[in-house]
PDB file of C-alpha atoms in Angstrom:
ATOM      1  CA  UNK A  46      81.789  89.012 100.245  1.00  0.00           C
ATOM      2  CA  UNK A  47      81.957  91.842 102.805  1.00  0.00           C
ATOM      3  CA  UNK A  48      80.037  89.803 105.376  1.00  0.00           C
ATOM      4  CA  UNK A  49      82.339  86.782 105.183  1.00  0.00           C
ATOM      5  CA  UNK A  50      85.404  89.048 105.266  1.00  0.00           C
ATOM      6  CA  UNK A  51      83.989  90.883 108.262  1.00  0.00           C
ATOM      7  CA  UNK A  52      83.363  87.632 110.095  1.00  0.00           C
ATOM      8  CA  UNK A  53      86.915  86.427 109.494  1.00  0.00           C
ATOM      9  CA  UNK A  54      88.642  89.717 110.342  1.00  0.00           C
ATOM     10  CA  UNK A  55      86.583  90.657 113.401  1.00  0.00           C
ATOM     11  CA  UNK A  56      86.985  87.160 114.855  1.00  0.00           C
ATOM     12  CA  UNK A  57      90.746  87.623 114.744  1.00  0.00           C
ATOM     13  CA  UNK A  58      90.519  91.063 116.315  1.00  0.00           C
ATOM     14  CA  UNK A  59      88.059  89.882 118.955  1.00  0.00           C
ATOM     15  CA  UNK A  60      90.318  87.025 120.045  1.00  0.00           C
ATOM     16  CA  UNK A  61      93.175  89.535 120.489  1.00  0.00           C
ATOM     17  CA  UNK A  62      91.150  92.308 122.137  1.00  0.00           C
ATOM     18  CA  UNK A  63      87.915  90.950 123.624  1.00  0.00           C
ATOM     19  CA  UNK A  64      84.298  91.603 122.652  1.00  0.00           C
ATOM     20  CA  UNK A  65      83.833  95.093 124.122  1.00  0.00           C
ATOM     21  CA  UNK A  66      87.069  96.449 122.637  1.00  0.00           C
ATOM     22  CA  UNK A  67      86.161  95.014 119.237  1.00  0.00           C
ATOM     23  CA  UNK A  68      82.689  96.571 119.468  1.00  0.00           C
ATOM     24  CA  UNK A  69      84.334  99.926 120.168  1.00  0.00           C
ATOM     25  CA  UNK A  70      86.789  99.412 117.293  1.00  0.00           C
ATOM     26  CA  UNK A  71      83.955  98.686 114.821  1.00  0.00           C
ATOM     27  CA  UNK A  72      82.294 102.026 115.590  1.00  0.00           C
ATOM     28  CA  UNK A  73      85.617 103.870 115.633  1.00  0.00           C
ATOM     29  CA  UNK A  74      86.482 102.488 112.187  1.00  0.00           C
ATOM     30  CA  UNK A  75      83.040 103.330 110.780  1.00  0.00           C
ATOM     31  CA  UNK A  76      83.260 106.964 111.854  1.00  0.00           C
ATOM     32  CA  UNK A  77      86.965 107.376 111.038  1.00  0.00           C
ATOM     33  CA  UNK A  78      86.642 105.841 107.559  1.00  0.00           C
ATOM     34  CA  UNK A  79      83.655 108.045 106.749  1.00  0.00           C
ATOM     35  CA  UNK A  80      85.374 111.209 107.949  1.00  0.00           C
ATOM     36  CA  UNK A  81      88.615 110.400 106.111  1.00  0.00           C
ATOM     37  CA  UNK A  82      86.673 109.615 102.938  1.00  0.00           C
ATOM     38  CA  UNK A  83      84.953 113.003 103.038  1.00  0.00           C
ATOM     39  CA  UNK A  84      88.287 114.763 103.596  1.00  0.00           C
ATOM     40  CA  UNK A  85      90.023 112.835 100.790  1.00  0.00           C
ATOM     41  CA  UNK A  86      87.120 113.479  98.424  1.00  0.00           C
ATOM     42  CA  UNK A  87      87.156 117.197  99.214  1.00  0.00           C
ATOM     43  CA  UNK A  88      90.918 117.686  98.696  1.00  0.00           C
ATOM     44  CA  UNK A  89      90.835 117.549  94.843  1.00  0.00           C
ATOM     45  CA  UNK A  90      88.048 120.113  94.906  1.00  0.00           C
ATOM     46  CA  UNK A  91      90.061 122.472  97.107  1.00  0.00           C
ATOM     47  CA  UNK A  92      93.250 122.055  95.094  1.00  0.00           C
ATOM     48  CA  UNK A  93      91.954 121.958  91.510  1.00  0.00           C
ATOM     49  CA  UNK A  94      88.172 122.584  91.682  1.00  0.00           C
ATOM     50  CA  UNK A  95      87.563 118.980  90.557  1.00  0.00           C
ATOM     51  CA  UNK A  96      84.139 117.739  91.639  1.00  0.00           C
ATOM     52  CA  UNK A  97      84.512 114.122  90.448  1.00  0.00           C
ATOM     53  CA  UNK A  98      85.184 112.624  93.891  1.00  0.00           C
ATOM     54  CA  UNK A  99      82.744 114.819  95.798  1.00  0.00           C
ATOM     55  CA  UNK A 100      79.885 113.751  93.534  1.00  0.00           C
ATOM     56  CA  UNK A 101      80.871 110.055  93.490  1.00  0.00           C
ATOM     57  CA  UNK A 102      78.610 107.975  95.730  1.00  0.00           C
ATOM     58  CA  UNK A 103      80.326 105.731  98.223  1.00  0.00           C
ATOM     59  CA  UNK A 104      78.279 103.446 100.427  1.00  0.00           C
ATOM     60  CA  UNK A 105      79.470 100.301 102.119  1.00  0.00           C
ATOM     61  CA  UNK A 106      81.381  98.639 104.889  1.00  0.00           C
ATOM     62  CA  UNK A 107      84.463  97.682 102.898  1.00  0.00           C
ATOM     63  CA  UNK A 108      86.462 100.727 104.055  1.00  0.00           C
ATOM     64  CA  UNK A 109      86.210  99.353 107.603  1.00  0.00           C
ATOM     65  CA  UNK A 110      87.360  95.967 106.318  1.00  0.00           C
ATOM     66  CA  UNK A 111      90.492  97.553 104.890  1.00  0.00           C
ATOM     67  CA  UNK A 112      91.102  99.240 108.256  1.00  0.00           C
ATOM     68  CA  UNK A 113      90.791  95.809 109.910  1.00  0.00           C
ATOM     69  CA  UNK A 114      93.235  94.374 107.352  1.00  0.00           C
ATOM     70  CA  UNK A 115      95.788  97.010 108.319  1.00  0.00           C
ATOM     71  CA  UNK A 116      95.231  96.231 112.025  1.00  0.00           C
ATOM     72  CA  UNK A 117      95.232  92.429 111.716  1.00  0.00           C
ATOM     73  CA  UNK A 118      98.562  90.691 111.226  1.00  0.00           C
ATOM     74  CA  UNK A 119      98.239  88.347 108.233  1.00  0.00           C
ATOM     75  CA  UNK A 120      98.182  84.622 108.794  1.00  0.00           C
ATOM     76  CA  UNK A 121     101.004  82.389 107.576  1.00  0.00           C
ATOM     77  CA  UNK A 122      99.614  82.122 104.044  1.00  0.00           C
ATOM     78  CA  UNK A 123     101.592  85.061 102.611  1.00  0.00           C
ATOM     79  CA  UNK A 124     104.797  84.584 100.609  1.00  0.00           C
ATOM     80  CA  UNK A 125     107.812  85.023 102.878  1.00  0.00           C
ATOM     81  CA  UNK A 126     109.389  87.731 100.694  1.00  0.00           C
ATOM     82  CA  UNK A 127     106.350  90.057 100.959  1.00  0.00           C
ATOM     83  CA  UNK A 128     106.436  92.569 103.828  1.00  0.00           C
ATOM     84  CA  UNK A 129     103.487  92.044 106.198  1.00  0.00           C
ATOM     85  CA  UNK A 130     102.234  95.606 105.987  1.00  0.00           C
ATOM     86  CA  UNK A 131     101.979  95.460 102.199  1.00  0.00           C
ATOM     87  CA  UNK A 132      99.123  92.926 102.061  1.00  0.00           C
ATOM     88  CA  UNK A 133      96.181  95.382 102.424  1.00  0.00           C
ATOM     89  CA  UNK A 134      97.632  97.593  99.693  1.00  0.00           C
ATOM     90  CA  UNK A 135      98.219  94.703  97.301  1.00  0.00           C
ATOM     91  CA  UNK A 136      94.636  93.615  97.897  1.00  0.00           C
ATOM     92  CA  UNK A 137      93.476  97.200  97.302  1.00  0.00           C
ATOM     93  CA  UNK A 138      95.178  97.371  93.899  1.00  0.00           C
ATOM     94  CA  UNK A 139      94.134  93.830  92.967  1.00  0.00           C
ATOM     95  CA  UNK A 140      90.468  94.465  93.738  1.00  0.00           C
ATOM     96  CA  UNK A 141      90.585  97.749  91.852  1.00  0.00           C
ATOM     97  CA  UNK A 142      92.022  96.005  88.767  1.00  0.00           C
ATOM     98  CA  UNK A 143      89.432  93.201  88.885  1.00  0.00           C
ATOM     99  CA  UNK A 144      86.472  95.455  89.804  1.00  0.00           C
ATOM    100  CA  UNK A 145      87.284  98.937  88.422  1.00  0.00           C
ATOM    101  CA  UNK A 146      83.907 100.522  89.260  1.00  0.00           C
ATOM    102  CA  UNK A 147      84.205 100.217  93.032  1.00  0.00           C
ATOM    103  CA  UNK A 148      85.187 103.112  95.276  1.00  0.00           C
ATOM    104  CA  UNK A 149      88.975 103.220  95.332  1.00  0.00           C
ATOM    105  CA  UNK A 150      88.879 106.290  97.547  1.00  0.00           C
ATOM    106  CA  UNK A 151      86.641 104.492 100.044  1.00  0.00           C
ATOM    107  CA  UNK A 152      89.098 101.624 100.370  1.00  0.00           C
ATOM    108  CA  UNK A 153      92.068 103.996 100.648  1.00  0.00           C
ATOM    109  CA  UNK A 154      90.272 105.828 103.457  1.00  0.00           C
ATOM    110  CA  UNK A 155      90.003 102.504 105.287  1.00  0.00           C
ATOM    111  CA  UNK A 156      93.737 101.911 104.943  1.00  0.00           C
ATOM    112  CA  UNK A 157      94.500 105.418 106.203  1.00  0.00           C
ATOM    113  CA  UNK A 158      92.114 104.952 109.149  1.00  0.00           C
ATOM    114  CA  UNK A 159      93.813 101.664 110.039  1.00  0.00           C
ATOM    115  CA  UNK A 160      97.247 103.283 109.910  1.00  0.00           C
ATOM    116  CA  UNK A 161      96.031 106.177 112.105  1.00  0.00           C
ATOM    117  CA  UNK A 162      94.650 103.717 114.668  1.00  0.00           C
ATOM    118  CA  UNK A 163      97.923 101.753 114.628  1.00  0.00           C
ATOM    119  CA  UNK A 164      99.865 104.991 115.127  1.00  0.00           C
ATOM    120  CA  UNK A 165      97.810 105.722 118.241  1.00  0.00           C
ATOM    121  CA  UNK A 166      96.200 108.872 116.919  1.00  0.00           C
ATOM    122  CA  UNK A 167      92.618 107.594 117.049  1.00  0.00           C
ATOM    123  CA  UNK A 168      92.693 106.439 120.681  1.00  0.00           C
ATOM    124  CA  UNK A 169      91.993 102.818 121.487  1.00  0.00           C
ATOM    125  CA  UNK A 170      92.170 102.434 125.270  1.00  0.00           C
ATOM    126  CA  UNK A 171      94.595  99.878 126.680  1.00  0.00           C
ATOM    127  CA  UNK A 172      93.954  96.489 128.196  1.00  0.00           C
ATOM    128  CA  UNK A 173      93.453  97.698 131.781  1.00  0.00           C
ATOM    129  CA  UNK A 174      90.470  99.808 130.673  1.00  0.00           C
ATOM    130  CA  UNK A 175      88.855  96.898 128.828  1.00  0.00           C
ATOM    131  CA  UNK A 176      89.390  94.505 131.744  1.00  0.00           C
ATOM    132  CA  UNK A 177      87.756  97.137 134.001  1.00  0.00           C
ATOM    133  CA  UNK A 178      84.834  97.421 131.534  1.00  0.00           C
ATOM    134  CA  UNK A 179      84.501  93.626 131.321  1.00  0.00           C
ATOM    135  CA  UNK A 180      84.308  93.395 135.125  1.00  0.00           C
ATOM    136  CA  UNK A 181      81.416  95.884 135.169  1.00  0.00           C
ATOM    137  CA  UNK A 182      79.576  94.373 132.216  1.00  0.00           C
ATOM    138  CA  UNK A 183      76.183  92.924 133.238  1.00  0.00           C
ATOM    139  CA  UNK A 184      76.119  89.127 133.566  1.00  0.00           C
ATOM    140  CA  UNK A 185      73.355  88.818 130.972  1.00  0.00           C
ATOM    141  CA  UNK A 186      75.785  90.275 128.409  1.00  0.00           C
ATOM    142  CA  UNK A 187      79.091  88.885 129.653  1.00  0.00           C
ATOM    143  CA  UNK A 188      77.475  85.458 130.100  1.00  0.00           C
ATOM    144  CA  UNK A 189      76.388  85.190 126.473  1.00  0.00           C
ATOM    145  CA  UNK A 190      77.927  82.413 124.432  1.00  0.00           C
ATOM    146  CA  UNK A 191      80.792  83.838 122.384  1.00  0.00           C
ATOM    147  CA  UNK A 192      81.462  86.827 124.663  1.00  0.00           C
ATOM    148  CA  UNK A 193      85.227  87.156 125.064  1.00  0.00           C
ATOM    149  CA  UNK A 194      86.744  89.056 127.951  1.00  0.00           C
ATOM    150  CA  UNK A 195      89.806  91.190 127.349  1.00  0.00           C
ATOM    151  CA  UNK A 196      92.816  88.858 127.537  1.00  0.00           C
ATOM    152  CA  UNK A 197      95.675  89.548 129.943  1.00  0.00           C
ATOM    153  CA  UNK A 198      98.031  89.795 126.967  1.00  0.00           C
ATOM    154  CA  UNK A 199      95.879  92.467 125.288  1.00  0.00           C
ATOM    155  CA  UNK A 200      97.630  93.736 122.187  1.00  0.00           C
ATOM    156  CA  UNK A 201      97.416  97.489 122.123  1.00  0.00           C
ATOM    157  CA  UNK A 202      96.851  98.528 118.535  1.00  0.00           C
ATOM    158  CA  UNK A 203      98.936 101.664 118.885  1.00  0.00           C
ATOM    159  CA  UNK A 204     102.453 101.454 117.562  1.00  0.00           C
ATOM    160  CA  UNK A 205     105.411 103.088 119.249  1.00  0.00           C
ATOM    161  CA  UNK A 206     105.054 106.317 117.281  1.00  0.00           C
ATOM    162  CA  UNK A 207     103.123 108.071 120.039  1.00  0.00           C
ATOM    163  CA  UNK A 208     100.135 110.306 119.435  1.00  0.00           C
ATOM    164  CA  UNK A 209      99.584 113.751 118.053  1.00  0.00           C
ATOM    165  CA  UNK A 210      99.735 115.269 114.597  1.00  0.00           C
ATOM    166  CA  UNK A 211     103.234 113.912 113.924  1.00  0.00           C
ATOM    167  CA  UNK A 212     102.023 110.341 114.411  1.00  0.00           C
ATOM    168  CA  UNK A 213      99.057 110.989 112.136  1.00  0.00           C
ATOM    169  CA  UNK A 214     101.295 112.458 109.458  1.00  0.00           C
ATOM    170  CA  UNK A 215     103.698 109.489 109.729  1.00  0.00           C
ATOM    171  CA  UNK A 216     100.792 107.038 109.488  1.00  0.00           C
ATOM    172  CA  UNK A 217      99.306 108.790 106.449  1.00  0.00           C
ATOM    173  CA  UNK A 218     102.746 108.947 104.815  1.00  0.00           C
ATOM    174  CA  UNK A 219     103.267 105.225 105.510  1.00  0.00           C
ATOM    175  CA  UNK A 220      99.900 104.422 103.905  1.00  0.00           C
ATOM    176  CA  UNK A 221     100.808 106.440 100.795  1.00  0.00           C
ATOM    177  CA  UNK A 222     104.311 104.935 100.642  1.00  0.00           C
ATOM    178  CA  UNK A 223     102.976 101.363 101.009  1.00  0.00           C
ATOM    179  CA  UNK A 224     100.393 101.993  98.290  1.00  0.00           C
ATOM    180  CA  UNK A 225     103.065 103.389  95.924  1.00  0.00           C
ATOM    181  CA  UNK A 226     105.312 100.392  96.628  1.00  0.00           C
ATOM    182  CA  UNK A 227     102.402  98.054  95.981  1.00  0.00           C
ATOM    183  CA  UNK A 228     101.642  99.700  92.633  1.00  0.00           C
ATOM    184  CA  UNK A 229     105.332  99.441  91.706  1.00  0.00           C
ATOM    185  CA  UNK A 230     105.264  95.701  92.489  1.00  0.00           C
ATOM    186  CA  UNK A 231     102.078  95.149  90.491  1.00  0.00           C
ATOM    187  CA  UNK A 232     103.326  97.135  87.487  1.00  0.00           C
ATOM    188  CA  UNK A 233     106.661  95.289  87.590  1.00  0.00           C
ATOM    189  CA  UNK A 234     108.986  98.123  88.519  1.00  0.00           C
ATOM    190  CA  UNK A 235     110.275  96.109  91.511  1.00  0.00           C
TER     191      UNK A 235
END
């Protein structure tokens, strides 16, 4: 399931960003999701000496997929009354209900990483950098079938919140707020 999801999501990102930028984003998401997961798992231990999350194993690529979901605008298949940014969080709760033994914290770390990237706190260079990199890419790589150069209308993933700690705090707060709203919708409070 992760492989087919990865194929679908990274194709959409690659068509918006180009091959090199997507390659960079894959590694950025892998490291960011792992780091955020460790931090989120360590917080309950610091606050209440609870070791449950520190000792829970979490291996997989699905945290990155949730980061991609946050970064990828959904296609036209969503109900019109659902806010676009809510989809990854609804999916997070739905998967957790259907498969309760998967790592909820791992998936949440992916959502937080995606929000931090969108806020501009985890630096994704702009289109001019990727066009420069594409121009210097060896022909044996750039000439491969399926290689996409950075488009002129490159969509910078960063929102208009700017960088710095304030942007990171706003992005984390947005992720928590969207998750709470999603749970309220699922439970029937909204």
